[in-house]
Short mmCIF file of C-alpha atoms and ligand atoms in Angstrom, two decimals:
data_model
loop_
_atom_site.label_atom_id
_atom_site.label_comp_id
_atom_site.label_asym_id
_atom_site.label_seq_id
_atom_site.Cartn_x
_atom_site.Cartn_y
_atom_site.Cartn_z
CA MET E 1 25.49 12.44 -79.88
CA SER E 2 22.64 14.07 -77.91
CA LEU E 3 20.68 11.43 -75.90
CA ALA E 4 17.62 13.64 -76.38
CA ALA E 5 17.65 13.33 -80.20
CA ASP E 6 17.19 9.55 -79.96
CA ALA E 7 15.05 9.23 -76.94
CA SER E 8 12.02 7.05 -77.64
CA PRO E 9 8.62 8.54 -76.87
CA VAL E 10 8.04 6.29 -73.89
CA PHE E 11 5.25 8.70 -72.77
CA PRO E 12 2.71 10.11 -75.23
CA HIS E 13 2.91 13.74 -75.93
CA ALA E 14 6.23 14.13 -74.06
CA ALA E 15 7.38 16.84 -76.32
CA THR E 16 4.04 18.82 -76.66
CA VAL E 17 4.04 22.21 -75.32
CA ARG E 18 0.62 23.40 -73.95
CA HIS E 19 -0.46 26.74 -72.47
CA ASP E 20 -3.87 25.51 -71.33
CA TRP E 21 -2.81 23.53 -68.33
CA THR E 22 -5.81 23.49 -65.71
CA ARG E 23 -5.34 23.34 -61.98
CA ASP E 24 -7.17 20.13 -61.94
CA GLU E 25 -4.57 18.55 -64.18
CA LEU E 26 -1.68 19.67 -62.19
CA ARG E 27 -3.34 18.60 -59.11
CA ALA E 28 -3.71 15.19 -60.59
CA LEU E 29 0.04 15.12 -61.62
CA PHE E 30 1.04 16.10 -57.88
CA ALA E 31 -1.23 13.26 -56.51
CA LEU E 32 0.34 10.55 -58.91
CA PRO E 33 2.28 7.72 -57.15
CA PHE E 34 5.81 8.88 -57.03
CA PRO E 35 7.19 6.43 -59.31
CA GLU E 36 4.55 7.28 -62.02
CA LEU E 37 5.19 11.05 -61.67
CA MET E 38 8.88 10.51 -61.93
CA PHE E 39 8.51 8.35 -65.01
CA ARG E 40 6.34 10.81 -66.77
CA ALA E 41 8.73 13.78 -65.84
CA GLN E 42 11.72 11.60 -67.13
CA SER E 43 9.85 11.01 -70.32
CA VAL E 44 9.32 14.69 -70.91
CA HIS E 45 12.76 15.49 -70.04
CA ARG E 46 14.29 13.05 -72.28
CA ALA E 47 12.04 13.99 -75.18
CA ASN E 48 13.31 17.68 -74.89
CA PHE E 49 16.76 17.71 -73.41
CA ASP E 50 19.82 15.59 -73.00
CA PRO E 51 19.30 14.30 -69.23
CA THR E 52 22.80 14.14 -68.55
CA GLU E 53 23.38 17.90 -69.20
CA VAL E 54 23.00 20.87 -66.59
CA GLN E 55 23.13 24.40 -67.38
CA ILE E 56 25.48 26.23 -65.02
CA SER E 57 24.75 29.82 -64.11
CA THR E 58 26.51 32.26 -61.63
CA LEU E 59 24.63 34.76 -59.76
CA LEU E 60 26.26 38.01 -58.34
CA SER E 61 24.67 40.70 -56.14
CA ILE E 62 25.66 43.87 -57.82
CA LYS E 63 23.83 46.15 -55.40
CA THR E 64 22.95 44.49 -51.82
CA GLY E 65 20.40 45.43 -49.32
CA GLY E 66 18.31 48.55 -48.47
CA CYS E 67 15.46 47.35 -50.79
CA PRO E 68 12.13 49.17 -50.21
CA GLU E 69 9.93 46.05 -51.04
CA ASP E 70 8.65 43.91 -48.16
CA CYS E 71 9.20 40.39 -49.60
CA ALA E 72 8.86 38.22 -46.27
CA TYR E 73 11.53 35.85 -47.32
CA CYS E 74 14.19 38.38 -48.33
CA PRO E 75 17.29 39.29 -46.16
CA GLN E 76 17.69 42.28 -48.43
CA SER E 77 14.45 44.14 -47.59
CA ALA E 78 14.79 47.42 -45.54
CA HIS E 79 11.67 46.25 -43.64
CA HIS E 80 13.43 43.31 -42.01
CA ASP E 81 16.32 43.73 -39.49
CA THR E 82 18.58 41.01 -40.79
CA GLY E 83 21.88 42.71 -39.94
CA LEU E 84 22.64 42.88 -43.61
CA ARG E 85 24.64 46.07 -44.51
CA ALA E 86 23.30 47.92 -47.56
CA GLU E 87 25.82 48.57 -50.12
CA LYS E 88 26.08 50.74 -53.22
CA LEU E 89 26.03 49.70 -56.89
CA MET E 90 29.19 47.82 -57.54
CA GLU E 91 31.75 49.26 -60.06
CA ILE E 92 31.75 48.00 -63.56
CA GLU E 93 35.23 46.65 -63.35
CA ALA E 94 34.71 44.66 -60.10
CA VAL E 95 31.63 43.06 -61.79
CA LEU E 96 33.71 42.09 -64.92
CA ALA E 97 36.26 40.50 -62.70
CA GLU E 98 33.72 38.40 -61.04
CA ALA E 99 32.39 37.55 -64.54
CA ARG E 100 35.83 36.48 -65.78
CA ALA E 101 36.07 34.38 -62.61
CA ALA E 102 32.74 32.47 -63.10
CA LYS E 103 33.54 31.96 -66.69
CA SER E 104 36.79 30.21 -65.78
CA ALA E 105 34.86 28.08 -63.24
CA GLY E 106 32.64 26.82 -65.86
CA ALA E 107 29.54 29.10 -65.76
CA SER E 108 27.77 29.70 -69.09
CA ARG E 109 25.52 32.39 -67.88
CA PHE E 110 26.22 35.21 -65.54
CA CYS E 111 23.37 36.67 -63.66
CA MET E 112 23.70 40.28 -61.88
CA GLY E 113 21.05 40.97 -59.20
CA ALA E 114 20.15 44.41 -57.75
CA ALA E 115 18.06 44.92 -54.71
CA TRP E 116 15.72 47.64 -56.25
CA ARG E 117 12.01 48.05 -56.38
CA SER E 118 12.88 49.24 -60.15
CA PRO E 119 15.91 50.67 -61.48
CA LYS E 120 16.44 54.49 -61.83
CA ASP E 121 17.57 55.42 -65.32
CA ARG E 122 21.02 56.35 -64.21
CA ASP E 123 21.51 52.98 -62.60
CA LEU E 124 20.32 51.52 -65.62
CA ASP E 125 23.12 53.12 -67.69
CA ALA E 126 25.80 51.41 -65.37
CA VAL E 127 23.83 48.04 -65.58
CA CYS E 128 23.72 48.29 -69.44
CA ALA E 129 27.65 48.78 -69.50
CA MET E 130 27.93 45.73 -67.14
CA VAL E 131 25.76 43.74 -69.52
CA GLU E 132 27.68 44.86 -72.52
CA GLY E 133 31.04 43.89 -70.71
CA VAL E 134 29.94 40.61 -69.57
CA LYS E 135 28.47 39.81 -73.14
CA ALA E 136 31.84 40.54 -74.65
CA LEU E 137 33.44 37.90 -72.38
CA GLY E 138 31.26 35.41 -74.38
CA LEU E 139 28.94 34.70 -71.54
CA GLU E 140 25.11 34.86 -71.59
CA THR E 141 23.73 37.77 -69.51
CA CYS E 142 21.05 37.78 -67.13
CA ALA E 143 19.79 40.53 -64.79
CA THR E 144 17.40 40.83 -62.00
CA LEU E 145 16.71 44.37 -61.20
CA GLY E 146 12.93 44.68 -59.87
CA MET E 147 10.08 45.99 -61.89
CA LEU E 148 10.80 47.48 -65.53
CA THR E 149 8.95 49.76 -67.76
CA ALA E 150 8.75 48.87 -71.42
CA PRO E 151 11.39 51.44 -72.41
CA GLN E 152 13.80 50.14 -69.73
CA ALA E 153 13.36 46.51 -71.11
CA LEU E 154 14.26 47.74 -74.50
CA ARG E 155 17.33 49.56 -73.19
CA LEU E 156 18.59 46.37 -71.52
CA LYS E 157 17.70 44.28 -74.66
CA ASP E 158 19.88 46.72 -76.78
CA SER E 159 22.83 46.45 -74.37
CA GLY E 160 22.86 42.76 -75.03
CA LEU E 161 20.80 41.30 -72.06
CA ASP E 162 19.72 37.59 -72.70
CA TYR E 163 17.47 36.88 -69.82
CA TYR E 164 15.68 38.82 -67.20
CA ASN E 165 14.63 37.24 -64.06
CA HIS E 166 11.33 38.36 -62.30
CA ASN E 167 9.84 35.68 -60.13
CA LEU E 168 6.04 35.33 -59.57
CA ASP E 169 7.20 33.80 -56.06
CA THR E 170 3.99 31.88 -55.38
CA SER E 171 0.21 31.41 -56.42
CA PRO E 172 -2.09 34.66 -56.84
CA GLU E 173 -3.92 33.55 -53.73
CA PHE E 174 -0.99 33.13 -51.36
CA TYR E 175 0.85 36.30 -52.85
CA ASP E 176 -0.12 39.00 -50.33
CA ARG E 177 0.94 36.90 -47.43
CA ILE E 178 4.42 37.34 -48.86
CA ILE E 179 4.52 40.82 -50.41
CA THR E 180 2.37 43.77 -49.99
CA THR E 181 4.36 46.61 -51.74
CA ARG E 182 3.77 45.31 -55.31
CA THR E 183 1.06 43.24 -56.87
CA TYR E 184 0.96 40.04 -58.76
CA GLN E 185 -0.28 42.12 -61.59
CA ASP E 186 2.83 44.37 -61.31
CA ARG E 187 4.88 41.22 -61.74
CA LEU E 188 2.92 40.08 -64.83
CA GLN E 189 3.22 43.42 -66.36
CA THR E 190 7.20 43.43 -66.06
CA LEU E 191 7.18 39.83 -67.45
CA ASP E 192 5.11 41.37 -70.50
CA HIS E 193 7.61 44.21 -70.97
CA VAL E 194 10.51 41.75 -70.91
CA ARG E 195 8.94 39.37 -73.42
CA GLU E 196 7.84 42.38 -75.70
CA ALA E 197 11.42 43.57 -75.72
CA GLY E 198 12.75 40.17 -77.04
CA ILE E 199 14.43 39.23 -73.74
CA HIS E 200 14.26 35.66 -72.55
CA VAL E 201 12.24 35.41 -69.55
CA CYS E 202 13.56 33.64 -66.30
CA CYS E 203 10.50 33.20 -63.86
CA GLY E 204 9.58 30.93 -61.13
CA GLY E 205 9.08 30.88 -57.55
CA ILE E 206 9.83 29.84 -53.96
CA VAL E 207 8.39 26.84 -52.01
CA GLY E 208 8.33 25.93 -48.40
CA MET E 209 6.98 29.47 -47.38
CA GLY E 210 4.02 28.00 -45.53
CA GLU E 211 1.93 27.86 -48.73
CA SER E 212 -0.24 24.84 -49.30
CA ARG E 213 0.00 22.34 -52.11
CA GLU E 214 -2.84 24.21 -53.80
CA ASP E 215 -0.63 27.27 -53.96
CA ARG E 216 2.26 25.17 -55.44
CA ILE E 217 -0.25 24.14 -58.16
CA GLY E 218 -1.68 27.67 -58.51
CA MET E 219 1.94 28.98 -59.06
CA LEU E 220 2.84 26.40 -61.69
CA ALA E 221 -0.70 26.76 -63.34
CA THR E 222 -0.01 30.53 -63.78
CA LEU E 223 3.64 29.95 -65.34
CA ALA E 224 2.44 27.31 -67.42
CA SER E 225 -0.44 29.34 -68.85
CA LEU E 226 1.66 32.19 -69.90
CA PRO E 227 1.54 32.85 -73.65
CA VAL E 228 5.10 31.84 -74.01
CA HIS E 229 6.54 29.69 -71.11
CA PRO E 230 9.64 31.14 -69.38
CA GLU E 231 12.81 29.90 -70.89
CA SER E 232 14.04 29.39 -67.56
CA VAL E 233 11.89 28.21 -64.52
CA PRO E 234 13.72 28.57 -61.08
CA ILE E 235 12.34 26.54 -58.22
CA ASN E 236 13.67 27.89 -54.84
CA MET E 237 13.40 26.36 -51.52
CA LEU E 238 13.01 28.99 -48.89
CA VAL E 239 16.37 29.69 -47.20
CA LYS E 240 15.34 30.84 -43.66
CA VAL E 241 17.09 33.96 -42.62
CA ALA E 242 17.01 35.28 -39.20
CA GLY E 243 15.32 38.54 -38.93
CA THR E 244 12.78 37.87 -41.82
CA PRO E 245 9.14 36.93 -41.07
CA LEU E 246 9.75 33.43 -42.39
CA ALA E 247 12.72 32.73 -40.18
CA ASN E 248 10.87 30.18 -38.24
CA GLU E 249 8.84 28.59 -41.17
CA GLY E 250 8.39 24.66 -40.90
CA ALA E 251 10.52 22.57 -43.34
CA LEU E 252 8.86 21.44 -46.62
CA ASP E 253 9.00 17.76 -47.18
CA ALA E 254 11.89 17.00 -49.71
CA ILE E 255 9.66 14.66 -51.66
CA GLU E 256 7.05 17.44 -52.11
CA PHE E 257 9.87 19.62 -53.45
CA VAL E 258 10.90 16.85 -55.86
CA ARG E 259 7.11 16.55 -56.65
CA THR E 260 6.99 20.37 -57.63
CA VAL E 261 10.14 20.05 -59.87
CA ALA E 262 8.57 16.98 -61.69
CA VAL E 263 5.21 18.87 -62.27
CA ALA E 264 7.18 22.12 -63.46
CA ARG E 265 9.05 19.89 -65.92
CA ILE E 266 5.95 18.18 -67.13
CA ALA E 267 3.99 21.30 -67.44
CA MET E 268 6.70 23.39 -69.22
CA PRO E 269 8.56 20.67 -71.25
CA ARG E 270 11.01 22.95 -72.99
CA SER E 271 11.95 25.27 -70.20
CA VAL E 272 15.08 24.83 -68.31
CA VAL E 273 14.04 24.12 -64.84
CA ARG E 274 16.69 25.40 -62.27
CA LEU E 275 17.36 24.16 -58.80
CA SER E 276 17.95 27.52 -57.21
CA ALA E 277 18.03 28.69 -53.70
CA GLY E 278 18.10 26.26 -50.86
CA ARG E 279 20.50 23.68 -52.13
CA GLU E 280 23.08 24.43 -49.47
CA ASP E 281 20.53 22.69 -46.90
CA MET E 282 19.35 20.04 -49.22
CA SER E 283 20.78 16.59 -49.30
CA GLU E 284 22.73 15.42 -52.33
CA GLU E 285 20.25 12.50 -52.64
CA THR E 286 17.34 15.00 -52.87
CA GLN E 287 19.19 17.07 -55.47
CA ALA E 288 19.81 13.83 -57.31
CA LEU E 289 16.09 13.09 -57.15
CA CYS E 290 15.48 16.73 -58.66
CA PHE E 291 17.76 16.13 -61.54
CA LEU E 292 15.79 12.93 -62.25
CA ALA E 293 12.72 14.75 -61.95
CA GLY E 294 13.65 16.96 -64.73
CA ALA E 295 15.89 19.84 -63.10
CA ASN E 296 18.57 20.70 -65.55
CA SER E 297 20.15 24.00 -64.31
CA ILE E 298 21.97 25.08 -61.16
CA PHE E 299 23.53 28.32 -59.77
CA TYR E 300 27.29 27.67 -59.23
CA GLY E 301 29.33 29.39 -56.73
CA PRO E 302 29.38 29.78 -52.83
CA LYS E 303 26.79 32.52 -52.62
CA LEU E 304 23.35 33.15 -54.00
CA LEU E 305 22.91 36.95 -53.60
CA THR E 306 23.45 37.02 -49.90
CA THR E 307 22.68 33.51 -48.77
CA PRO E 308 25.14 30.53 -48.91
CA ASN E 309 25.15 28.01 -51.68
CA PRO E 310 27.20 24.76 -51.93
CA GLY E 311 30.97 25.41 -53.01
CA ARG E 312 32.08 24.97 -56.68
CA ASP E 313 34.12 21.98 -55.48
CA ARG E 314 31.11 20.20 -53.96
CA ASP E 315 29.02 20.74 -57.00
CA ARG E 316 31.61 19.51 -59.26
CA GLU E 317 32.04 16.38 -57.34
CA LEU E 318 28.20 15.86 -57.12
CA MET E 319 28.15 16.11 -60.89
CA GLU E 320 30.91 13.89 -61.36
CA ARG E 321 29.30 11.26 -59.09
CA LEU E 322 25.97 11.46 -61.01
CA GLY E 323 27.74 11.54 -64.43
CA LEU E 324 26.35 15.02 -65.31
CA THR E 325 28.07 17.48 -67.54
CA PRO E 326 27.69 21.28 -68.09
CA MET E 327 25.45 22.20 -70.99
CA ALA E 328 27.27 24.02 -73.59
S1 SF4 J 401 13.22 39.85 -53.22
FE1 SF4 J 401 14.14 41.52 -54.44
S2 SF4 J 401 12.40 42.92 -54.35
FE2 SF4 J 401 11.82 41.54 -52.70
S3 SF4 J 401 12.99 42.64 -50.89
FE3 SF4 J 401 14.44 41.09 -51.75
S4 SF4 J 401 15.74 42.36 -53.30
FE4 SF4 J 401 13.84 43.52 -52.80
#
């Protein structure tokens, strides 16, 4: 029996989805005493999900490095000298072999990431064939390929793509400190194309990039006021990579990270909130607090595109200790 089904409404409006969140309201949530914030996030989580279930995705870099964009956090940008070797788009069969391995390790969704500004049409042919192949294995499919035109989004939908990831990264105000080669508006437009094509949206951001709390509020307010909330909201902690402009950024307080997850959970009650990059350097206790704050998805597997992620055994053991099970 689902625990979500018989959860009592301990916090009023815990299941209400709103698209008119103001920054003032989110600021007030961030400022709550921690036990009160956690109580509210838990109430919302339980009204909408089974709090013992965690959705598991695996992410594979199908085309690594040499990206023309200048995202300050990213080791794959051609603008930064990180020693990463650029590679060509993987062969379809090699991608499907990875997808089979992910499925047998317990993943329900397979995400394919390519370091492009936007895909060329011939590259999209290959990606569509990958999506069809992964779908045929019985996995949900997700891709992150950069900016999409409306026709490209429709082609991906026709090939069976379930989710498209395109992050807003941060607040509109902080954005140009992080990326100058595409605008915030470009990102919102790709999200529109994805939504209009009928593909589920995966969209979140990165914290710990030197932004202020006000920027974290701005990012969450933008996400929570989209006409439809992203079905999946990844909250990433910056992974500092030598050679990138953010390599020496100071650490973000772990409690502030948990607060960010909790506010995301409250503002987007029915979205799956994913603990994404940065778990490798995060204590198990912090991760446990994030699950309590309403995170209910993780990436599984030793690598996240090009940066390390906890090994499957470590994750399995942590989930067992916390009594969490994979979401079907
Ligand atoms: S985050 Fe994506 S778009 Fe930005 S540099 Fe990295 S691969 Fe390119």
